Amino acid sequence: NIAMFGTGHAACLFINLFKITDLIDLAIDDNEKKIGYYIPGSKIPIYSSEALTSKKINLCLLGVSSESEEKIIKKHETFKNKGGIFASIYPTSKYAIQKK
C-alpha cells in the first residue's frame, strides 16, 4: 500500500502529472480541515498520519518540504521500524525515491 504524505500543490501536481492516482491508496495530512476530503483531480482520500500504521502502508511518498521530511520521519519512527519506507518525490532530497 502506498501513501502520499502532504496534500499541497506539489504533491497534487506530482500525482496528477504522472497519472499515478491508481497507485496511491491514500494521502496523509494532519490538517484537520483536509481530513475526510480528497486529493484534487482524484479519488484519493485524505487521512491523518495515524493511517501510516492503521492502514498498513508499506511506502510513504513525501510531498512536503525538506524541513518537514525530517520532522515526519522522526515523528513516525515506528512506521519505519516496522519496515515502512519513506521516499521523497523531490530528486534533491536525501530521501529521494530516485537519485540522480
PDB file of C-alpha atoms in Angstrom:
ATOM      1  CA  ASN A   1       0.000   0.000   0.000  1.00  0.00           C
ATOM      2  CA  ILE A   2       1.265   3.454  -0.926  1.00  0.00           C
ATOM      3  CA  ALA A   3       0.516   6.795   0.730  1.00  0.00           C
ATOM      4  CA  MET A   4       1.419  10.370  -0.170  1.00  0.00           C
ATOM      5  CA  PHE A   5       2.333  12.447   2.878  1.00  0.00           C
ATOM      6  CA  GLY A   6       1.284  16.005   2.093  1.00  0.00           C
ATOM      7  CA  THR A   7      -1.638  17.372   0.147  1.00  0.00           C
ATOM      8  CA  GLY A   8      -0.221  20.682  -1.026  1.00  0.00           C
ATOM      9  CA  HIS A   9       0.216  21.816  -4.600  1.00  0.00           C
ATOM     10  CA  ALA A  10       3.475  19.896  -5.174  1.00  0.00           C
ATOM     11  CA  ALA A  11       2.046  16.560  -4.015  1.00  0.00           C
ATOM     12  CA  CYS A  12      -1.165  17.070  -6.011  1.00  0.00           C
ATOM     13  CA  LEU A  13       0.768  18.071  -9.136  1.00  0.00           C
ATOM     14  CA  PHE A  14       3.084  15.065  -8.796  1.00  0.00           C
ATOM     15  CA  ILE A  15       0.157  12.643  -8.522  1.00  0.00           C
ATOM     16  CA  ASN A  16      -1.821  14.143 -11.396  1.00  0.00           C
ATOM     17  CA  LEU A  17       1.086  14.978 -13.724  1.00  0.00           C
ATOM     18  CA  PHE A  18       2.477  11.452 -13.595  1.00  0.00           C
ATOM     19  CA  LYS A  19      -1.036   9.957 -13.664  1.00  0.00           C
ATOM     20  CA  ILE A  20      -0.426   7.733 -10.647  1.00  0.00           C
ATOM     21  CA  THR A  21      -3.810   8.160  -8.958  1.00  0.00           C
ATOM     22  CA  ASP A  22      -4.424   4.429  -9.337  1.00  0.00           C
ATOM     23  CA  LEU A  23      -1.171   3.648  -7.479  1.00  0.00           C
ATOM     24  CA  ILE A  24      -1.715   5.865  -4.424  1.00  0.00           C
ATOM     25  CA  ASP A  25      -4.065   4.352  -1.841  1.00  0.00           C
ATOM     26  CA  LEU A  26      -4.381   7.408   0.376  1.00  0.00           C
ATOM     27  CA  ALA A  27      -2.963  10.792   1.223  1.00  0.00           C
ATOM     28  CA  ILE A  28      -1.879  11.925   4.661  1.00  0.00           C
ATOM     29  CA  ASP A  29      -2.206  15.382   6.159  1.00  0.00           C
ATOM     30  CA  ASP A  30      -2.584  16.317   9.806  1.00  0.00           C
ATOM     31  CA  ASN A  31      -4.509  19.485   8.982  1.00  0.00           C
ATOM     32  CA  GLU A  32      -7.941  18.633  10.400  1.00  0.00           C
ATOM     33  CA  LYS A  33      -9.624  20.795   7.745  1.00  0.00           C
ATOM     34  CA  LYS A  34      -8.338  18.467   4.989  1.00  0.00           C
ATOM     35  CA  ILE A  35      -9.075  15.080   6.587  1.00  0.00           C
ATOM     36  CA  GLY A  36     -12.067  13.383   5.001  1.00  0.00           C
ATOM     37  CA  TYR A  37     -11.645  15.133   1.664  1.00  0.00           C
ATOM     38  CA  TYR A  38      -9.823  14.015  -1.493  1.00  0.00           C
ATOM     39  CA  ILE A  39      -6.696  14.998  -3.429  1.00  0.00           C
ATOM     40  CA  PRO A  40      -7.846  17.383  -6.189  1.00  0.00           C
ATOM     41  CA  GLY A  41      -8.286  15.629  -9.526  1.00  0.00           C
ATOM     42  CA  SER A  42      -8.528  12.200  -7.915  1.00  0.00           C
ATOM     43  CA  LYS A  43     -10.483   9.961  -5.596  1.00  0.00           C
ATOM     44  CA  ILE A  44      -7.554   9.597  -3.192  1.00  0.00           C
ATOM     45  CA  PRO A  45      -8.902  10.083   0.349  1.00  0.00           C
ATOM     46  CA  ILE A  46      -7.043  12.201   2.902  1.00  0.00           C
ATOM     47  CA  TYR A  47      -6.394  10.736   6.367  1.00  0.00           C
ATOM     48  CA  SER A  48      -4.443  11.803   9.435  1.00  0.00           C
ATOM     49  CA  SER A  49      -0.936  10.415   9.946  1.00  0.00           C
ATOM     50  CA  GLU A  50      -2.343   7.667  12.179  1.00  0.00           C
ATOM     51  CA  ALA A  51      -3.177   5.909   8.905  1.00  0.00           C
ATOM     52  CA  LEU A  52       0.513   5.097   8.384  1.00  0.00           C
ATOM     53  CA  THR A  53       0.129   2.208  10.793  1.00  0.00           C
ATOM     54  CA  SER A  54      -3.624   1.628  10.937  1.00  0.00           C
ATOM     55  CA  LYS A  55      -3.920   1.218   7.141  1.00  0.00           C
ATOM     56  CA  LYS A  56      -0.764  -0.924   6.857  1.00  0.00           C
ATOM     57  CA  ILE A  57       1.097   1.365   4.479  1.00  0.00           C
ATOM     58  CA  ASN A  58       4.363  -0.023   3.053  1.00  0.00           C
ATOM     59  CA  LEU A  59       5.643   3.019   1.157  1.00  0.00           C
ATOM     60  CA  CYS A  60       5.062   6.638   2.107  1.00  0.00           C
ATOM     61  CA  LEU A  61       5.973   9.211  -0.514  1.00  0.00           C
ATOM     62  CA  LEU A  62       6.923  12.560   0.968  1.00  0.00           C
ATOM     63  CA  GLY A  63       5.437  15.506  -0.908  1.00  0.00           C
ATOM     64  CA  VAL A  64       6.494  18.068   1.696  1.00  0.00           C
ATOM     65  CA  SER A  65       9.417  20.461   2.273  1.00  0.00           C
ATOM     66  CA  SER A  66      12.815  19.077   3.289  1.00  0.00           C
ATOM     67  CA  GLU A  67      12.363  20.549   6.790  1.00  0.00           C
ATOM     68  CA  SER A  68       9.057  18.729   7.119  1.00  0.00           C
ATOM     69  CA  GLU A  69      10.574  15.494   5.814  1.00  0.00           C
ATOM     70  CA  GLU A  70      12.941  15.349   8.776  1.00  0.00           C
ATOM     71  CA  LYS A  71      10.157  16.070  11.280  1.00  0.00           C
ATOM     72  CA  ILE A  72       7.820  13.478   9.762  1.00  0.00           C
ATOM     73  CA  ILE A  73      10.453  10.736   9.699  1.00  0.00           C
ATOM     74  CA  LYS A  74      11.410  11.409  13.332  1.00  0.00           C
ATOM     75  CA  LYS A  75       7.774  11.568  14.457  1.00  0.00           C
ATOM     76  CA  HIS A  76       6.853   8.323  12.698  1.00  0.00           C
ATOM     77  CA  GLU A  77       9.847   6.215  13.654  1.00  0.00           C
ATOM     78  CA  THR A  78       7.506   3.324  14.495  1.00  0.00           C
ATOM     79  CA  PHE A  79       6.374   3.168  10.859  1.00  0.00           C
ATOM     80  CA  LYS A  80       9.982   2.927   9.704  1.00  0.00           C
ATOM     81  CA  ASN A  81      10.917   0.406  12.410  1.00  0.00           C
ATOM     82  CA  LYS A  82       8.091  -1.871  11.251  1.00  0.00           C
ATOM     83  CA  GLY A  83       9.549  -1.957   7.727  1.00  0.00           C
ATOM     84  CA  GLY A  84       7.799   1.073   6.268  1.00  0.00           C
ATOM     85  CA  ILE A  85       9.720   3.111   3.716  1.00  0.00           C
ATOM     86  CA  PHE A  86       9.763   6.899   3.399  1.00  0.00           C
ATOM     87  CA  ALA A  87      10.788   8.287  -0.011  1.00  0.00           C
ATOM     88  CA  SER A  88      10.709  11.884  -1.182  1.00  0.00           C
ATOM     89  CA  ILE A  89       9.238  12.983  -4.506  1.00  0.00           C
ATOM     90  CA  TYR A  90      11.996  15.615  -4.718  1.00  0.00           C
ATOM     91  CA  PRO A  91      15.151  14.430  -6.528  1.00  0.00           C
ATOM     92  CA  THR A  92      17.414  16.699  -4.438  1.00  0.00           C
ATOM     93  CA  SER A  93      16.210  15.251  -1.139  1.00  0.00           C
ATOM     94  CA  LYS A  94      18.455  12.822   0.702  1.00  0.00           C
ATOM     95  CA  TYR A  95      15.327  10.607   0.853  1.00  0.00           C
ATOM     96  CA  ALA A  96      14.682  10.856  -2.912  1.00  0.00           C
ATOM     97  CA  ILE A  97      12.810   7.919  -4.387  1.00  0.00           C
ATOM     98  CA  GLN A  98      15.164   8.121  -7.364  1.00  0.00           C
ATOM     99  CA  LYS A  99      18.665   9.516  -7.056  1.00  0.00           C
ATOM    100  CA  LYS A 100      20.276  11.354  -9.961  1.00  0.00           C
TER     101      LYS A 100
END
